[in-house]
PDB file of C-alpha atoms in Angstrom:
ATOM      1  CA  MET A  16       7.674  -1.363 -65.517  1.00  0.00           C
ATOM      2  CA  LYS A  17       5.020  -3.623 -64.180  1.00  0.00           C
ATOM      3  CA  ARG A  18       7.385  -4.806 -61.510  1.00  0.00           C
ATOM      4  CA  TYR A  19       8.499  -1.396 -60.214  1.00  0.00           C
ATOM      5  CA  ARG A  20       4.819  -0.404 -59.635  1.00  0.00           C
ATOM      6  CA  GLY A  21       3.972  -3.599 -57.786  1.00  0.00           C
ATOM      7  CA  GLY A  22       7.185  -2.939 -55.597  1.00  0.00           C
ATOM      8  CA  ALA A  23       6.048   0.559 -55.130  1.00  0.00           C
ATOM      9  CA  VAL A  24       2.535  -0.020 -53.993  1.00  0.00           C
ATOM     10  CA  TRP A  25       3.776  -2.737 -51.824  1.00  0.00           C
ATOM     11  CA  GLY A  26       6.383  -0.128 -50.032  1.00  0.00           C
ATOM     12  CA  LEU A  27       3.545   2.294 -49.774  1.00  0.00           C
ATOM     13  CA  VAL A  28       1.258  -0.182 -47.996  1.00  0.00           C
ATOM     14  CA  LEU A  29       3.944  -0.875 -45.587  1.00  0.00           C
ATOM     15  CA  ALA A  30       4.971   2.756 -45.058  1.00  0.00           C
ATOM     16  CA  LEU A  31       0.992   3.488 -44.155  1.00  0.00           C
ATOM     17  CA  SER A  32       0.483   0.597 -42.205  1.00  0.00           C
ATOM     18  CA  PRO A  33       0.677   0.917 -38.452  1.00  0.00           C
ATOM     19  CA  SER A  34       3.903  -0.179 -36.734  1.00  0.00           C
ATOM     20  CA  VAL A  35       3.862  -2.546 -33.901  1.00  0.00           C
ATOM     21  CA  ALA A  36       5.740  -0.856 -30.904  1.00  0.00           C
ATOM     22  CA  SER A  37       6.838  -3.062 -28.092  1.00  0.00           C
ATOM     23  CA  ALA A  38       5.772  -1.764 -24.654  1.00  0.00           C
ATOM     24  CA  GLN A  39       8.512  -0.685 -22.110  1.00  0.00           C
ATOM     25  CA  VAL A  40       8.063  -0.892 -18.562  1.00  0.00           C
ATOM     26  CA  LEU A  41      10.062   1.959 -16.715  1.00  0.00           C
ATOM     27  CA  TYR A  42       8.541   1.352 -13.078  1.00  0.00           C
ATOM     28  CA  GLY A  43       8.151  -1.356 -10.460  1.00  0.00           C
ATOM     29  CA  SER A  44       5.715  -1.569  -7.752  1.00  0.00           C
ATOM     30  CA  ILE A  45       5.665  -2.146  -3.789  1.00  0.00           C
ATOM     31  CA  VAL A  46       2.620  -3.887  -2.578  1.00  0.00           C
ATOM     32  CA  GLY A  47       1.993  -5.744   0.659  1.00  0.00           C
ATOM     33  CA  ASN A  48      -0.694  -6.702   3.471  1.00  0.00           C
ATOM     34  CA  VAL A  49      -1.024  -4.825   6.787  1.00  0.00           C
ATOM     35  CA  ASN A  50      -2.010  -7.063   9.724  1.00  0.00           C
ATOM     36  CA  ASP A  51      -2.304  -6.987  13.578  1.00  0.00           C
ATOM     37  CA  PRO A  52      -0.537  -9.833  15.560  1.00  0.00           C
ATOM     38  CA  SER A  53      -3.377 -12.052  15.449  1.00  0.00           C
ATOM     39  CA  GLY A  54      -3.284 -11.759  11.596  1.00  0.00           C
ATOM     40  CA  ALA A  55      -6.438  -9.625  11.190  1.00  0.00           C
ATOM     41  CA  ALA A  56      -6.170  -6.876   8.558  1.00  0.00           C
ATOM     42  CA  VAL A  57      -5.419  -3.319   9.814  1.00  0.00           C
ATOM     43  CA  VAL A  58      -7.735  -0.962   7.888  1.00  0.00           C
ATOM     44  CA  ARG A  59      -6.772   2.383   6.903  1.00  0.00           C
ATOM     45  CA  ALA A  60      -3.258   2.211   7.873  1.00  0.00           C
ATOM     46  CA  SER A  61      -1.005   4.959   6.462  1.00  0.00           C
ATOM     47  CA  VAL A  62       1.897   3.475   4.470  1.00  0.00           C
ATOM     48  CA  THR A  63       4.441   5.798   3.107  1.00  0.00           C
ATOM     49  CA  ILE A  64       7.428   5.179   0.796  1.00  0.00           C
ATOM     50  CA  THR A  65      10.336   7.522   0.437  1.00  0.00           C
ATOM     51  CA  HIS A  66      13.039   7.200  -2.268  1.00  0.00           C
ATOM     52  CA  GLN A  67      16.248   6.985  -0.262  1.00  0.00           C
ATOM     53  CA  GLN A  68      18.296   8.997  -3.052  1.00  0.00           C
ATOM     54  CA  THR A  69      15.749  11.794  -3.914  1.00  0.00           C
ATOM     55  CA  ASN A  70      13.719  11.863  -0.558  1.00  0.00           C
ATOM     56  CA  GLN A  71      10.543  11.854  -2.710  1.00  0.00           C
ATOM     57  CA  ALA A  72       7.702  10.131  -0.833  1.00  0.00           C
ATOM     58  CA  ARG A  73       4.149   8.807  -1.440  1.00  0.00           C
ATOM     59  CA  GLN A  74       1.409   8.020   0.794  1.00  0.00           C
ATOM     60  CA  THR A  75      -1.512   5.429   0.512  1.00  0.00           C
ATOM     61  CA  THR A  76      -3.781   3.934   3.167  1.00  0.00           C
ATOM     62  CA  SER A  77      -4.626   0.031   3.280  1.00  0.00           C
ATOM     63  CA  ASN A  78      -7.876  -1.087   2.273  1.00  0.00           C
ATOM     64  CA  GLU A  79     -10.681  -3.256   3.962  1.00  0.00           C
ATOM     65  CA  SER A  80      -8.550  -6.358   3.250  1.00  0.00           C
ATOM     66  CA  GLY A  81      -5.234  -4.597   4.849  1.00  0.00           C
ATOM     67  CA  ALA A  82      -3.769  -4.445   1.318  1.00  0.00           C
ATOM     68  CA  TYR A  83      -2.049  -1.437   0.012  1.00  0.00           C
ATOM     69  CA  GLU A  84      -0.259  -0.866  -3.538  1.00  0.00           C
ATOM     70  CA  PHE A  85       1.985   1.606  -4.871  1.00  0.00           C
ATOM     71  CA  SER A  86       2.352   1.294  -8.882  1.00  0.00           C
ATOM     72  CA  THR A  87       4.826   3.128 -11.449  1.00  0.00           C
ATOM     73  CA  VAL A  88       7.626   3.454  -8.668  1.00  0.00           C
ATOM     74  CA  PRO A  89      10.928   4.570 -10.032  1.00  0.00           C
ATOM     75  CA  SER A  90      13.704   1.859  -9.360  1.00  0.00           C
ATOM     76  CA  GLY A  91      15.808   2.351  -6.505  1.00  0.00           C
ATOM     77  CA  GLY A  92      16.171   2.121  -2.758  1.00  0.00           C
ATOM     78  CA  TYR A  93      13.003   2.901  -0.410  1.00  0.00           C
ATOM     79  CA  THR A  94      12.037   3.223   2.970  1.00  0.00           C
ATOM     80  CA  VAL A  95       8.660   1.882   3.688  1.00  0.00           C
ATOM     81  CA  LEU A  96       6.887   3.287   6.918  1.00  0.00           C
ATOM     82  CA  VAL A  97       3.668   2.092   8.127  1.00  0.00           C
ATOM     83  CA  THR A  98       1.617   3.708  10.966  1.00  0.00           C
ATOM     84  CA  ALA A  99      -2.084   3.028  12.518  1.00  0.00           C
ATOM     85  CA  PRO A 100      -3.763   4.136  15.492  1.00  0.00           C
ATOM     86  CA  GLY A 101      -3.081   1.899  18.417  1.00  0.00           C
ATOM     87  CA  PHE A 102      -0.183   0.465  17.088  1.00  0.00           C
ATOM     88  CA  THR A 103       3.680   1.143  17.196  1.00  0.00           C
ATOM     89  CA  SER A 104       5.056   2.281  13.623  1.00  0.00           C
ATOM     90  CA  PHE A 105       6.876   0.092  11.449  1.00  0.00           C
ATOM     91  CA  THR A 106       9.843   0.815   9.301  1.00  0.00           C
ATOM     92  CA  GLN A 107      11.961  -0.970   6.854  1.00  0.00           C
ATOM     93  CA  ASN A 108      14.729   0.489   4.893  1.00  0.00           C
ATOM     94  CA  GLN A 109      16.712  -0.678   1.848  1.00  0.00           C
ATOM     95  CA  VAL A 110      13.529  -1.532   0.204  1.00  0.00           C
ATOM     96  CA  LEU A 111      14.718  -2.349  -3.535  1.00  0.00           C
ATOM     97  CA  VAL A 112      12.475  -1.924  -6.162  1.00  0.00           C
ATOM     98  CA  ALA A 113      13.664  -3.123  -9.683  1.00  0.00           C
ATOM     99  CA  ILE A 114      12.175  -2.242 -13.196  1.00  0.00           C
ATOM    100  CA  ASN A 115       9.222  -4.414 -14.311  1.00  0.00           C
ATOM    101  CA  ASN A 116       9.192  -6.312 -10.682  1.00  0.00           C
ATOM    102  CA  VAL A 117       6.903  -6.402  -8.015  1.00  0.00           C
ATOM    103  CA  THR A 118       8.363  -5.886  -4.237  1.00  0.00           C
ATOM    104  CA  ARG A 119       6.463  -7.200  -1.457  1.00  0.00           C
ATOM    105  CA  VAL A 120       6.599  -5.585   1.990  1.00  0.00           C
ATOM    106  CA  ASP A 121       3.959  -7.334   4.393  1.00  0.00           C
ATOM    107  CA  VAL A 122       3.846  -5.884   7.773  1.00  0.00           C
ATOM    108  CA  THR A 123       2.551  -7.128  11.200  1.00  0.00           C
ATOM    109  CA  LEU A 124       2.024  -4.059  13.434  1.00  0.00           C
ATOM    110  CA  LYS A 125       2.652  -4.437  17.243  1.00  0.00           C
ATOM    111  CA  VAL A 126       0.049  -3.350  19.472  1.00  0.00           C
ATOM    112  CA  GLY A 127       1.152  -0.282  21.229  1.00  0.00           C
ATOM    113  CA  ALA A 128       0.770   3.602  21.656  1.00  0.00           C
TER     114      ALA A 128
END
C-alpha cells in the first residue's frame, strides 16, 4: 500500500508541475539599410513590403542609421519598395521570406527626381 501512495504522490507532483513548452517561430523578418551612392545613410526613407499572394502591405521608415526592420513577417514572396525625396524609387520583387529566417535587403538609392 505504501508503494501505491508513493506512486500516486509522484504522479500528482508531475501532473501539477508546469510543463516546458518549446517555442515555435511562425514568422520570418526583413531587414536592411538604405544608403545613397556615397554610402551615407538615407534617413526617413519609406520602406514598404507587399506580400505577393495576398497583397497585404506594411510600411516603415529608415532610422537615423538608414536601417529598417519588419519583424513577424509571414512566409512567402514579397515586393520591397523604397522611396525617399530626391532619390529614384527602388523596387525588388521575389524577396523570399522563410519561417525562422532573416532576409536582408540592403538598398542603394540613386539620386534623381
